[in-house]
Short mmCIF file of C-alpha atoms in Angstrom, two decimals:
data_model
loop_
_atom_site.label_atom_id
_atom_site.label_comp_id
_atom_site.label_asym_id
_atom_site.label_seq_id
_atom_site.Cartn_x
_atom_site.Cartn_y
_atom_site.Cartn_z
CA MET J 186 8.92 -32.97 -0.09
CA SER J 187 7.59 -36.35 -1.23
CA GLU J 188 9.57 -38.31 -3.80
CA THR J 189 6.79 -37.99 -6.38
CA VAL J 190 6.46 -34.24 -5.96
CA GLU J 191 10.23 -33.75 -5.98
CA LYS J 192 10.58 -35.75 -9.20
CA SER J 193 7.87 -33.65 -10.89
CA VAL J 194 9.36 -30.35 -9.79
CA ARG J 195 12.81 -31.42 -10.92
CA ASN J 196 11.37 -31.76 -14.44
CA PRO J 197 9.53 -28.45 -14.85
CA GLY J 198 9.66 -28.76 -18.64
CA SER J 199 7.21 -31.65 -18.55
CA ASP J 200 3.47 -31.13 -18.45
CA GLY J 201 3.23 -32.93 -15.11
CA GLY J 202 6.08 -30.89 -13.68
CA LEU J 203 4.45 -27.60 -14.64
CA ARG J 204 1.15 -28.63 -13.10
CA GLU J 205 2.86 -29.71 -9.89
CA LEU J 206 4.74 -26.42 -9.68
CA GLU J 207 1.44 -24.60 -10.14
CA ARG J 208 -0.16 -26.59 -7.33
CA ILE J 209 2.74 -25.92 -4.95
CA VAL J 210 2.65 -22.18 -5.66
CA GLU J 211 -1.13 -22.13 -5.31
CA ALA J 212 -0.96 -23.95 -1.96
CA ALA J 213 1.73 -21.61 -0.66
CA LEU J 214 -0.27 -18.52 -1.58
CA PHE J 215 -3.40 -19.91 0.06
CA ALA J 216 -1.49 -20.71 3.24
CA THR J 217 -0.46 -17.10 3.95
CA ASP J 218 -2.18 -13.75 4.16
CA GLU J 219 1.08 -12.02 3.23
CA THR J 220 2.35 -11.38 -0.27
CA LEU J 221 4.98 -13.81 -1.58
CA SER J 222 7.73 -12.64 -3.92
CA ILE J 223 9.49 -14.72 -6.55
CA ARG J 224 12.47 -15.13 -4.21
CA GLN J 225 10.26 -16.26 -1.35
CA LEU J 226 8.60 -18.84 -3.57
CA GLN J 227 11.98 -20.09 -4.78
CA ALA J 228 13.06 -20.53 -1.15
CA LEU J 229 10.36 -23.18 -0.71
CA PHE J 230 12.20 -25.64 -2.97
CA PRO J 231 15.33 -27.74 -2.37
CA THR J 232 18.48 -26.43 -4.02
CA GLU J 233 18.43 -29.02 -6.78
CA ALA J 234 14.80 -28.28 -7.70
CA VAL J 235 14.53 -24.48 -7.52
CA PRO J 236 12.36 -23.19 -10.39
CA THR J 237 13.64 -20.22 -12.36
CA ALA J 238 12.13 -16.77 -12.01
CA ASP J 239 10.64 -17.08 -15.49
CA GLU J 240 9.02 -20.43 -14.61
CA LEU J 241 7.47 -18.94 -11.51
CA LYS J 242 6.28 -15.84 -13.37
CA SER J 243 4.66 -18.08 -15.97
CA THR J 244 3.06 -20.14 -13.21
CA LEU J 245 1.69 -17.03 -11.50
CA GLU J 246 0.29 -15.77 -14.79
CA SER J 247 -1.42 -19.13 -15.35
CA LEU J 248 -2.97 -19.00 -11.89
CA THR J 249 -4.12 -15.43 -12.51
CA VAL J 250 -5.96 -16.57 -15.64
CA PHE J 251 -7.39 -19.63 -13.88
CA TYR J 252 -8.92 -17.52 -11.10
CA GLN J 253 -10.17 -14.65 -13.26
CA ASP J 254 -13.76 -15.93 -13.19
CA ARG J 255 -13.75 -17.13 -9.57
CA GLY J 256 -14.74 -15.50 -6.28
CA ILE J 257 -11.09 -14.88 -5.51
CA GLU J 258 -8.32 -13.48 -7.68
CA LEU J 259 -4.52 -13.53 -7.67
CA ARG J 260 -3.05 -10.04 -7.64
CA LYS J 261 0.46 -8.62 -7.79
CA LEU J 262 0.97 -6.11 -4.99
CA GLY J 263 4.31 -4.37 -4.77
CA LYS J 264 6.98 -7.03 -5.26
CA GLY J 265 4.78 -9.96 -4.25
CA TRP J 266 1.61 -11.88 -5.05
CA ARG J 267 -1.45 -12.59 -2.92
CA PHE J 268 -4.96 -14.02 -3.23
CA HIS J 269 -7.86 -11.61 -2.67
CA THR J 270 -11.61 -11.89 -2.64
CA ARG J 271 -13.14 -10.04 -5.57
CA ASP J 272 -14.47 -6.55 -4.92
CA ILE J 273 -18.01 -7.42 -6.00
CA TYR J 274 -18.30 -9.91 -3.11
CA SER J 275 -17.01 -7.55 -0.44
CA GLU J 276 -20.44 -6.89 1.11
CA TRP J 277 -20.81 -10.60 1.91
CA ILE J 278 -17.27 -10.95 3.20
CA ALA J 279 -17.59 -7.82 5.34
CA LYS J 280 -20.33 -9.49 7.39
CA MET J 281 -17.76 -11.95 8.67
CA PHE J 282 -15.52 -9.25 10.12
CA ARG J 283 -16.93 -6.75 12.58
CA GLU J 284 -13.64 -5.16 13.63
CA LYS J 285 -13.63 -1.41 13.02
CA PRO J 286 -10.79 0.09 11.00
CA PRO J 287 -8.11 2.01 12.92
CA ARG J 288 -8.71 5.71 13.32
CA TYR J 289 -6.20 8.25 12.04
CA SER J 290 -6.20 12.01 11.89
CA ARG J 291 -6.86 13.92 8.72
CA ALA J 292 -3.45 15.58 9.15
CA LEU J 293 -1.72 12.20 9.26
CA MET J 294 -3.43 11.00 6.08
CA GLU J 295 -2.57 14.26 4.33
CA THR J 296 1.06 13.70 5.28
CA LEU J 297 0.94 10.12 3.97
CA SER J 298 -0.57 11.36 0.70
CA ILE J 299 2.21 13.92 0.23
CA ILE J 300 4.88 11.28 0.87
CA ALA J 301 3.21 8.88 -1.58
CA TYR J 302 3.12 11.42 -4.42
CA ARG J 303 6.26 13.47 -3.74
CA GLN J 304 8.69 10.85 -2.47
CA PRO J 305 11.45 10.95 -1.59
CA VAL J 306 10.59 13.97 0.53
CA THR J 307 11.89 15.42 3.79
CA ARG J 308 9.85 16.34 6.83
CA GLY J 309 10.68 20.02 6.19
CA GLU J 310 9.37 19.78 2.63
CA ILE J 311 6.13 18.25 3.90
CA GLU J 312 5.80 21.17 6.30
CA GLU J 313 6.28 23.61 3.40
CA ILE J 314 3.47 21.93 1.48
CA ARG J 315 1.04 21.76 4.40
CA GLY J 316 1.97 25.10 5.96
CA VAL J 317 2.09 23.62 9.45
CA ALA J 318 4.58 21.66 11.53
CA VAL J 319 4.74 17.89 11.16
CA SER J 320 5.03 16.35 14.59
CA SER J 321 7.44 13.54 15.46
CA ASP J 322 4.45 11.50 16.67
CA MET J 323 2.90 11.68 13.22
CA VAL J 324 6.00 10.40 11.46
CA ARG J 325 6.43 7.72 14.11
CA THR J 326 2.84 6.53 13.60
CA LEU J 327 3.44 6.16 9.86
CA THR J 328 6.71 4.30 10.37
CA GLU J 329 5.25 2.03 13.06
CA ARG J 330 2.43 1.20 10.69
CA ASP J 331 5.21 0.35 8.19
CA TRP J 332 3.66 2.60 5.56
CA VAL J 333 6.66 4.95 5.52
CA VAL J 334 10.41 4.44 5.86
CA ALA J 335 13.56 6.56 5.65
CA VAL J 336 15.07 5.92 2.22
CA GLY J 337 18.12 8.19 2.44
CA HIS J 338 19.22 11.72 3.26
CA ARG J 339 18.91 15.00 1.35
CA ASP J 340 22.38 16.33 0.43
CA VAL J 341 21.91 19.69 2.15
CA PRO J 342 23.13 21.08 5.49
CA GLY J 343 21.82 18.89 8.28
CA ARG J 344 21.26 15.97 5.88
CA PRO J 345 17.54 15.54 6.71
CA GLU J 346 15.97 12.12 6.22
CA LEU J 347 14.15 11.39 3.00
CA LEU J 348 10.85 9.61 3.50
CA GLY J 349 9.20 7.19 1.10
CA THR J 350 6.42 4.61 1.13
CA THR J 351 6.94 0.87 1.56
CA ASP J 352 5.69 -2.34 0.01
CA VAL J 353 3.33 -2.61 2.99
CA PHE J 354 1.75 0.68 1.89
CA LEU J 355 1.22 -0.75 -1.61
CA GLN J 356 -0.21 -3.97 -0.21
CA TYR J 357 -2.62 -2.20 2.16
CA PHE J 358 -4.08 -0.08 -0.63
CA ASN J 359 -4.00 -2.95 -3.15
CA LEU J 360 -1.55 -1.22 -5.48
CA ALA J 361 0.83 -3.16 -7.70
CA SER J 362 3.10 -0.10 -7.90
CA LEU J 363 3.07 3.63 -7.30
CA LYS J 364 2.04 4.09 -10.92
CA GLU J 365 -1.43 2.91 -9.89
CA LEU J 366 -1.95 5.94 -7.65
CA PRO J 367 -4.73 8.09 -9.11
CA LYS J 368 -3.55 10.92 -11.35
CA LEU J 369 -3.68 14.27 -9.60
CA PRO J 370 -6.11 15.90 -12.07
CA ASP J 371 -8.58 13.08 -11.36
CA ARG J 372 -9.20 14.68 -7.96
CA ARG J 373 -9.93 11.29 -6.49
CA ASP J 374 -9.38 10.74 -2.79
CA LEU J 375 -7.80 8.02 -0.71
CA GLN J 376 -11.23 6.77 0.24
CA ASP J 377 -12.02 6.16 -3.46
CA VAL J 378 -8.75 4.27 -3.95
CA ALA J 379 -9.58 2.08 -0.98
CA LYS J 380 -13.17 1.48 -2.12
CA ASP J 381 -12.07 0.50 -5.62
CA SER J 382 -9.52 -1.90 -4.17
CA ASN J 383 -11.86 -3.44 -1.57
CA VAL J 384 -9.80 -2.02 1.31
CA GLU J 385 -11.12 -1.06 4.75
CA MET J 386 -9.98 2.53 5.16
CA PRO J 387 -8.79 4.00 8.44
CA VAL J 388 -11.25 6.56 9.77
CA LEU J 389 -10.00 10.09 9.11
CA VAL J 390 -10.53 12.95 11.52
CA ASP J 391 -10.05 16.66 11.74
CA PRO J 392 -8.07 17.38 14.94
CA GLU J 393 -10.16 20.52 15.59
CA SER J 394 -13.56 19.20 14.55
CA ASP J 395 -16.40 18.19 16.82
CA GLY J 396 -16.51 14.80 15.15
CA THR J 397 -19.30 15.57 12.69
CA VAL J 398 -19.06 15.27 8.93
CA SER J 399 -19.66 18.44 6.96
CA ASP J 400 -22.28 18.63 4.22
CA THR J 401 -19.65 19.50 1.63
CA GLY J 402 -17.17 16.86 2.77
CA THR J 403 -14.28 19.32 2.46
CA MET J 404 -10.92 18.76 4.08
CA VAL J 405 -8.91 20.99 6.37
CA THR J 406 -6.42 22.99 4.28
CA ALA J 407 -3.01 24.34 5.20
CA GLU J 408 -4.67 27.57 6.38
CA ALA J 409 -6.41 25.74 9.20
CA GLN J 410 -4.82 26.50 12.54
CA GLU J 411 -4.31 22.92 13.72
CA THR J 412 -2.24 21.91 16.71
CA GLU J 413 -0.96 18.53 15.67
CA SER J 414 1.65 17.90 18.33
CA ASN J 415 -1.03 17.49 21.02
CA PHE J 416 -3.41 15.40 18.93
CA ASP J 417 -3.76 11.66 19.23
CA HIS J 418 -3.49 10.46 15.62
CA GLN J 419 -4.94 7.05 16.46
CA SER J 420 -7.94 7.92 18.62
CA ALA J 421 -10.58 10.36 17.43
CA PRO J 422 -14.19 10.69 16.21
CA GLU J 423 -15.16 9.80 12.67
CA ALA J 424 -15.01 12.35 9.84
CA ASP J 425 -14.92 12.55 6.07
CA GLU J 426 -12.19 11.73 3.58
CA VAL J 427 -9.02 13.57 2.54
CA GLN J 428 -8.78 14.93 -0.99
CA LEU J 429 -5.41 13.71 -2.25
CA ALA J 430 -5.23 16.16 -5.14
CA GLU J 431 -6.01 19.16 -2.95
CA VAL J 432 -3.19 18.21 -0.61
CA ILE J 433 -0.61 17.74 -3.34
CA GLU J 434 -1.54 20.85 -5.32
CA LEU J 435 -0.21 23.09 -2.56
CA PRO J 436 3.14 24.59 -3.68
CA LEU J 437 6.35 22.64 -3.17
CA SER J 438 9.52 24.72 -3.21
CA SER J 439 11.96 21.81 -3.04
CA SER J 440 13.41 19.55 -5.71
CA ALA J 441 11.35 16.53 -4.61
CA GLY J 442 8.67 15.57 -7.09
CA SER J 443 6.46 12.94 -8.60
CA GLU J 444 9.13 11.96 -11.11
CA ASP J 445 10.60 9.76 -8.35
CA LEU J 446 7.59 7.43 -8.30
CA SER J 447 9.44 4.65 -10.07
CA SER J 448 11.48 3.74 -6.98
CA GLN J 449 9.11 0.94 -5.95
CA ASP J 450 8.10 -0.41 -9.32
CA ASP J 451 10.81 -3.10 -9.63
#
C-alpha cells in the first residue's frame, strides 16, 4: 500500500479517507468474479488501517447508489457483494459468451428445489415428498456443484444427514437470502427466478422423455415411474422447466419445513 493511500485509509473519518476507502473497495470488487464479504474486504488492509464493518457497509451502500443508473450494479448475494451487469443488457452480453449451460435432470432440480424450500431436510424426507428414491449420484452432483451441503444430523435413529443450500446456491441464482425465493402460491418456477436475475439456467430434462418439450410444459410428478439411479444427471437432451410450487406442495410427513429458511440470512 502506498504511503498516500495508507495515510488516507488510516483517517476514514475525513472526506478524502472515505473516498479512498470507496475506491479500494470498488477496485477489489472489480478484480474478482466472486462475492466479497465484509471480513474478506477487511483482510485487504494492514492491521493498523482496517476499516470497521460499519464503515465498509456504508461504503458498499454508497457504491450501490453510485452504480444504480449505470450498466452494472452492485448487489448483495448471500454474505458477500459482487458487481453484475444489469438484466436489461443481458441480450448484448450474452452474445459474448457462447458456452451452453450445464445440463441437469428434472429430478435433480426437483430435489434441489425441495432442499431450498424445506431445509434442513434429510434424504429420506426428500424421498417422501417426491415418492421415489433419491440416488447417491444425485446428492453427490448437488454437493460437487456446491449448491448443497450437510448442515447437521436429524436426532432420530440412524442420525441421517440434514441437507441445506449454500452461499454458492444463493450467488448462482442471484439471491441475497433465502427470503428472496418466490412464495409458493406464486407458482413461479426456477426458470423464472433465473430469468429475472439474469442467470443462465442449467438445462432440465425428464429422465424418461425423448428429449422433446411438451406443449403444456408440465413437469414429471412423483407418480412418474422414473429410474433415477441409472440416469446421468449431467448429460441429457433439453426439456422444459420444473415448477417449484408443484414440487413443494407434495405432502411432507416430517418436521422439516420452510420456517427454517432464516439459516442463511445472516
